[in-house]
Amino acid sequence: AQSVTQLDSQVPVFEEAPVELRCNYSSSVSVYLFWYVQYPNQGLQLLLKYLSGSTLVKGINGFEAEFNKSQTSFHLRKPSVHISDTAEYFCAVSPPTSSNTGKLIFGQGTTLQVKP
Amino acid sequence: NAGVMQNPRHLVRRRGQEARLRCSPMKGHSHVYWYRQLPEEGLKFMVYLQKENIIDESGMPKERFSAEFPKEGPSILRIQQVVRGDSAAYFCASSPLRGGHEQFFGPGTRLTVL
């Protein structure tokens, strides 16, 4: 079975500073990896995904993530954050098996608080 | 192209009542997923449906919960005899493909059980 651990429940950071949100996963098979963002009282929006190929994935809003198979990690980074990036961020995995139904397994979430 | 629609956005029920949550997928999407977000927790998968079929219900509580996705109309998540522990945000996502790794989420229904 797969599981996802987001190591930080809250990450406070000042505007224009860099940020890294950490995500580790546990799986005996290869997985697809995702980062979603949830703004207050809204649904989830896909930031980026890793299915195969280059381990550095670029997403929307200036975010990127790097897949590290040996460390089973998929950390999210942004070189300079804005106030508008304040939101909840979720890391998720999905196993690409032949019977895969595409269901996502989510981490607990990390609240990014960008301060002026 | 309208996004995934969920209604109602907020639903208040008393213990023992029934809750019906509706999800209209994006146009052209025939695959629907339901997830539940309990307070201070991440989202948990509940059920995956294709038109007229339940494909994976491994995350559904064994009692009181049911889901359907009829040939016509929205997908429905039904909770009978609600209890306070059912209070949560329920999100629907749709995908155009089986095993869809591009899931588009609705805004959620926030259920409060008094």
CSV table of C-alpha atoms in Angstrom, one decimal:
chain,number,residue,atom,x,y,z
A,1,ALA,CA,0.0,0.0,0.0
A,2,GLN,CA,1.1,3.5,-0.7
A,3,SER,CA,1.3,6.4,1.8
A,4,VAL,CA,2.4,10.0,1.7
A,5,THR,CA,4.0,12.1,4.4
A,6,GLN,CA,4.2,15.8,4.3
A,7,LEU,CA,6.8,16.7,6.8
A,8,ASP,CA,5.7,20.2,7.7
A,9,SER,CA,2.1,21.0,8.7
A,10,GLN,CA,2.8,24.8,8.5
A,11,VAL,CA,5.5,26.8,6.7
A,12,PRO,CA,5.7,30.5,7.4
A,13,VAL,CA,7.8,32.5,5.0
A,14,PHE,CA,8.3,36.1,4.1
A,15,GLU,CA,7.2,37.5,0.7
A,16,GLU,CA,9.8,37.1,-2.1
A,17,ALA,CA,11.7,34.5,-0.1
A,18,PRO,CA,12.2,31.0,-1.5
A,19,VAL,CA,10.2,28.1,-0.1
A,20,GLU,CA,10.4,24.3,-0.1
A,21,LEU,CA,7.5,22.1,0.9
A,22,ARG,CA,8.6,18.5,1.6
A,23,CYS,CA,6.9,15.3,0.6
A,24,ASN,CA,8.0,11.8,1.0
A,25,TYR,CA,6.1,8.7,-0.1
A,26,SER,CA,6.2,5.0,0.6
A,27,SER,CA,5.5,2.5,-2.1
A,28,SER,CA,6.7,-0.9,-3.2
A,29,VAL,CA,5.9,0.0,-6.8
A,30,SER,CA,6.5,3.0,-9.0
A,31,VAL,CA,4.0,5.7,-8.6
A,32,TYR,CA,2.8,8.9,-10.3
A,33,LEU,CA,3.2,12.0,-8.1
A,34,PHE,CA,1.2,15.2,-7.9
A,35,TRP,CA,1.0,18.5,-6.1
A,36,TYR,CA,-2.3,20.2,-5.6
A,37,VAL,CA,-3.1,23.7,-4.1
A,38,GLN,CA,-6.3,24.5,-2.2
A,39,TYR,CA,-7.2,28.1,-1.6
A,40,PRO,CA,-9.7,28.8,1.3
A,41,ASN,CA,-13.1,27.4,0.7
A,42,GLN,CA,-12.2,26.2,-2.7
A,43,GLY,CA,-11.5,22.9,-4.4
A,44,LEU,CA,-8.1,21.6,-5.4
A,45,GLN,CA,-6.2,22.8,-8.3
A,46,LEU,CA,-3.4,20.8,-9.9
A,47,LEU,CA,0.0,22.5,-9.7
A,48,LEU,CA,2.1,19.9,-11.4
A,49,LYS,CA,2.6,16.1,-11.9
A,50,TYR,CA,5.3,13.6,-12.5
A,51,LEU,CA,4.4,10.6,-14.6
A,52,SER,CA,7.7,9.8,-16.2
A,53,GLY,CA,10.7,11.3,-17.9
A,54,SER,CA,12.6,14.3,-16.5
A,55,THR,CA,12.8,14.3,-12.8
A,56,LEU,CA,12.4,18.1,-12.6
A,57,VAL,CA,8.8,19.1,-13.2
A,58,LYS,CA,7.7,22.6,-13.8
A,59,GLY,CA,4.1,23.6,-12.9
A,60,ILE,CA,1.9,26.6,-12.8
A,61,ASN,CA,2.5,29.8,-10.8
A,62,GLY,CA,6.2,29.4,-10.9
A,63,PHE,CA,6.3,26.2,-8.9
A,64,GLU,CA,8.5,23.2,-9.6
A,65,ALA,CA,9.2,19.8,-8.0
A,66,GLU,CA,11.9,17.3,-8.2
A,67,PHE,CA,11.3,13.5,-8.1
A,68,ASN,CA,14.0,11.7,-6.2
A,69,LYS,CA,13.5,7.9,-6.5
A,70,SER,CA,16.3,6.9,-4.2
A,71,GLN,CA,15.0,9.2,-1.4
A,72,THR,CA,11.3,8.6,-2.4
A,73,SER,CA,10.7,12.3,-2.3
A,74,PHE,CA,8.9,14.9,-4.4
A,75,HIS,CA,9.6,18.3,-2.8
A,76,LEU,CA,7.9,21.4,-4.1
A,77,ARG,CA,9.9,24.6,-4.5
A,78,LYS,CA,9.4,28.2,-5.5
A,79,PRO,CA,12.2,30.7,-5.7
A,80,SER,CA,10.2,33.7,-4.7
A,81,VAL,CA,6.8,33.5,-3.1
A,82,HIS,CA,3.9,36.0,-3.2
A,83,ILE,CA,1.2,36.8,-0.7
A,84,SER,CA,-1.2,35.1,-3.1
A,85,ASP,CA,0.6,31.8,-2.7
A,86,THR,CA,-0.9,31.5,0.8
A,87,ALA,CA,-2.9,28.3,0.7
A,88,GLU,CA,-2.9,24.6,1.6
A,89,TYR,CA,-0.7,22.4,-0.5
A,90,PHE,CA,-1.2,18.7,-0.9
A,91,CYS,CA,1.1,16.0,-2.2
A,92,ALA,CA,-0.5,12.9,-3.7
A,93,VAL,CA,0.5,9.6,-5.3
A,94,SER,CA,-1.3,7.2,-7.6
A,95,PRO,CA,0.1,3.8,-8.6
A,96,PRO,CA,0.3,3.2,-12.4
A,97,THR,CA,-0.7,-0.5,-12.3
A,98,SER,CA,-2.8,-2.1,-14.9
A,99,SER,CA,-5.7,-2.2,-12.6
A,100,ASN,CA,-5.1,1.4,-11.5
A,101,THR,CA,-8.3,3.3,-11.0
A,102,GLY,CA,-6.5,6.6,-10.7
A,103,LYS,CA,-7.5,7.1,-7.1
A,104,LEU,CA,-5.2,9.6,-5.4
A,105,ILE,CA,-3.6,9.1,-2.0
A,106,PHE,CA,-3.0,12.4,-0.3
A,107,GLY,CA,-0.7,13.6,2.4
A,108,GLN,CA,-2.0,15.6,5.3
A,109,GLY,CA,-1.3,18.9,3.7
A,110,THR,CA,1.1,21.8,4.4
A,111,THR,CA,-0.2,25.3,5.1
A,112,LEU,CA,2.0,27.9,3.4
A,113,GLN,CA,1.7,31.3,5.2
A,114,VAL,CA,3.3,34.1,3.2
A,115,LYS,CA,3.9,37.2,5.3
A,116,PRO,CA,4.5,40.7,4.0
B,1,ASN,CA,-16.4,24.6,-20.6
B,2,ALA,CA,-17.8,24.7,-17.1
B,3,GLY,CA,-15.8,23.1,-14.4
B,4,VAL,CA,-17.0,20.4,-12.0
B,5,MET,CA,-20.1,21.5,-10.2
B,6,GLN,CA,-21.1,20.5,-6.8
B,7,ASN,CA,-24.3,21.3,-4.9
B,8,PRO,CA,-25.2,22.3,-2.4
B,9,ARG,CA,-22.0,24.1,-1.3
B,10,HIS,CA,-23.1,24.0,2.3
B,11,LEU,CA,-25.4,21.5,3.8
B,12,VAL,CA,-26.6,21.3,7.4
B,13,ARG,CA,-28.3,18.2,8.7
B,14,ARG,CA,-29.4,17.0,12.2
B,15,ARG,CA,-28.3,13.7,13.4
B,16,GLY,CA,-30.4,10.9,11.8
B,17,GLN,CA,-31.3,12.8,8.7
B,18,GLU,CA,-30.2,12.0,5.2
B,19,ALA,CA,-27.6,14.0,3.2
B,20,ARG,CA,-27.5,14.0,-0.6
B,21,LEU,CA,-24.5,15.5,-2.3
B,22,ARG,CA,-24.5,16.1,-6.1
B,23,CYS,CA,-21.7,16.3,-8.5
B,24,SER,CA,-21.9,17.2,-12.2
B,25,PRO,CA,-18.6,16.4,-13.9
B,26,MET,CA,-17.0,18.4,-16.6
B,27,LYS,CA,-18.5,18.0,-20.1
B,28,GLY,CA,-17.2,14.9,-21.7
B,29,HIS,CA,-16.0,13.3,-18.5
B,30,SER,CA,-17.5,10.0,-17.6
B,31,HIS,CA,-15.3,9.2,-14.6
B,32,VAL,CA,-16.1,10.5,-11.2
B,33,TYR,CA,-14.2,10.3,-7.9
B,34,TRP,CA,-15.4,11.2,-4.4
B,35,TYR,CA,-13.1,12.3,-1.6
B,36,ARG,CA,-13.7,13.3,2.0
B,37,GLN,CA,-11.7,15.9,3.9
B,38,LEU,CA,-12.1,15.7,7.6
B,39,PRO,CA,-11.1,18.7,9.7
B,40,GLU,CA,-7.3,19.1,9.9
B,41,GLU,CA,-6.8,16.2,7.6
B,42,GLY,CA,-5.9,15.5,4.0
B,43,LEU,CA,-8.4,14.1,1.5
B,44,LYS,CA,-9.3,10.5,1.6
B,45,PHE,CA,-10.5,8.5,-1.4
B,46,MET,CA,-14.0,7.2,-1.0
B,47,VAL,CA,-15.3,5.8,-4.3
B,48,TYR,CA,-14.6,5.8,-8.1
B,49,LEU,CA,-17.5,5.6,-10.5
B,50,GLN,CA,-18.0,5.4,-14.2
B,51,LYS,CA,-21.3,5.9,-15.9
B,52,GLU,CA,-23.8,3.4,-14.3
B,53,ASN,CA,-20.9,1.5,-12.6
B,54,ILE,CA,-19.1,1.5,-9.3
B,55,ILE,CA,-15.5,0.7,-10.2
B,56,ASP,CA,-13.8,1.0,-6.8
B,57,GLU,CA,-15.5,1.6,-3.5
B,58,SER,CA,-12.7,0.6,-1.2
B,59,GLY,CA,-12.8,3.9,0.7
B,60,MET,CA,-16.5,3.9,1.4
B,61,PRO,CA,-17.6,3.3,5.0
B,62,LYS,CA,-19.5,0.0,5.0
B,63,GLU,CA,-22.7,1.3,6.3
B,64,ARG,CA,-24.9,4.4,5.6
B,65,PHE,CA,-22.9,5.6,2.6
B,66,SER,CA,-23.8,4.9,-1.0
B,67,ALA,CA,-22.9,6.5,-4.4
B,68,GLU,CA,-24.3,6.3,-7.9
B,69,PHE,CA,-23.6,7.8,-11.3
B,70,PRO,CA,-26.6,7.3,-13.5
B,71,LYS,CA,-26.6,7.4,-17.3
B,72,GLU,CA,-28.2,10.7,-17.2
B,73,GLY,CA,-27.8,13.3,-14.5
B,74,PRO,CA,-25.2,14.0,-11.8
B,75,SER,CA,-23.4,11.6,-9.5
B,76,ILE,CA,-24.9,11.4,-6.1
B,77,LEU,CA,-23.2,10.6,-2.8
B,78,ARG,CA,-25.9,9.6,-0.2
B,79,ILE,CA,-25.3,9.5,3.5
B,80,GLN,CA,-28.1,8.0,5.5
B,81,GLN,CA,-28.7,8.6,9.2
B,82,VAL,CA,-25.9,11.1,9.5
B,83,VAL,CA,-23.8,11.4,12.6
B,84,ARG,CA,-21.6,14.2,13.9
B,85,GLY,CA,-18.5,12.4,12.6
B,86,ASP,CA,-19.8,12.8,9.1
B,87,SER,CA,-19.2,16.5,9.3
B,88,ALA,CA,-16.6,17.2,6.6
B,89,ALA,CA,-15.9,18.6,3.2
B,90,TYR,CA,-16.8,16.2,0.4
B,91,PHE,CA,-15.1,16.8,-2.9
B,92,CYS,CA,-15.9,15.4,-6.3
B,93,ALA,CA,-13.4,15.1,-9.1
B,94,SER,CA,-13.9,14.1,-12.7
B,95,SER,CA,-11.6,12.7,-15.4
B,96,PRO,CA,-12.1,12.0,-19.1
B,97,LEU,CA,-10.1,8.7,-18.9
B,98,ARG,CA,-10.1,5.6,-16.8
B,99,GLY,CA,-7.2,5.7,-14.3
B,100,GLY,CA,-7.4,9.4,-15.1
B,101,HIS,CA,-4.3,11.2,-13.8
B,102,GLU,CA,-5.8,14.5,-14.7
B,103,GLN,CA,-8.5,14.9,-12.1
B,104,PHE,CA,-10.5,18.1,-12.0
B,105,PHE,CA,-11.9,19.0,-8.6
B,106,GLY,CA,-15.1,20.7,-7.7
B,107,PRO,CA,-15.5,23.3,-5.0
B,108,GLY,CA,-16.7,20.8,-2.5
B,109,THR,CA,-19.8,20.4,-0.3
B,110,ARG,CA,-19.3,21.2,3.4
B,111,LEU,CA,-21.6,19.1,5.5
B,112,THR,CA,-22.3,20.0,9.0
B,113,VAL,CA,-24.2,17.6,11.3
B,114,LEU,CA,-25.8,19.2,14.3
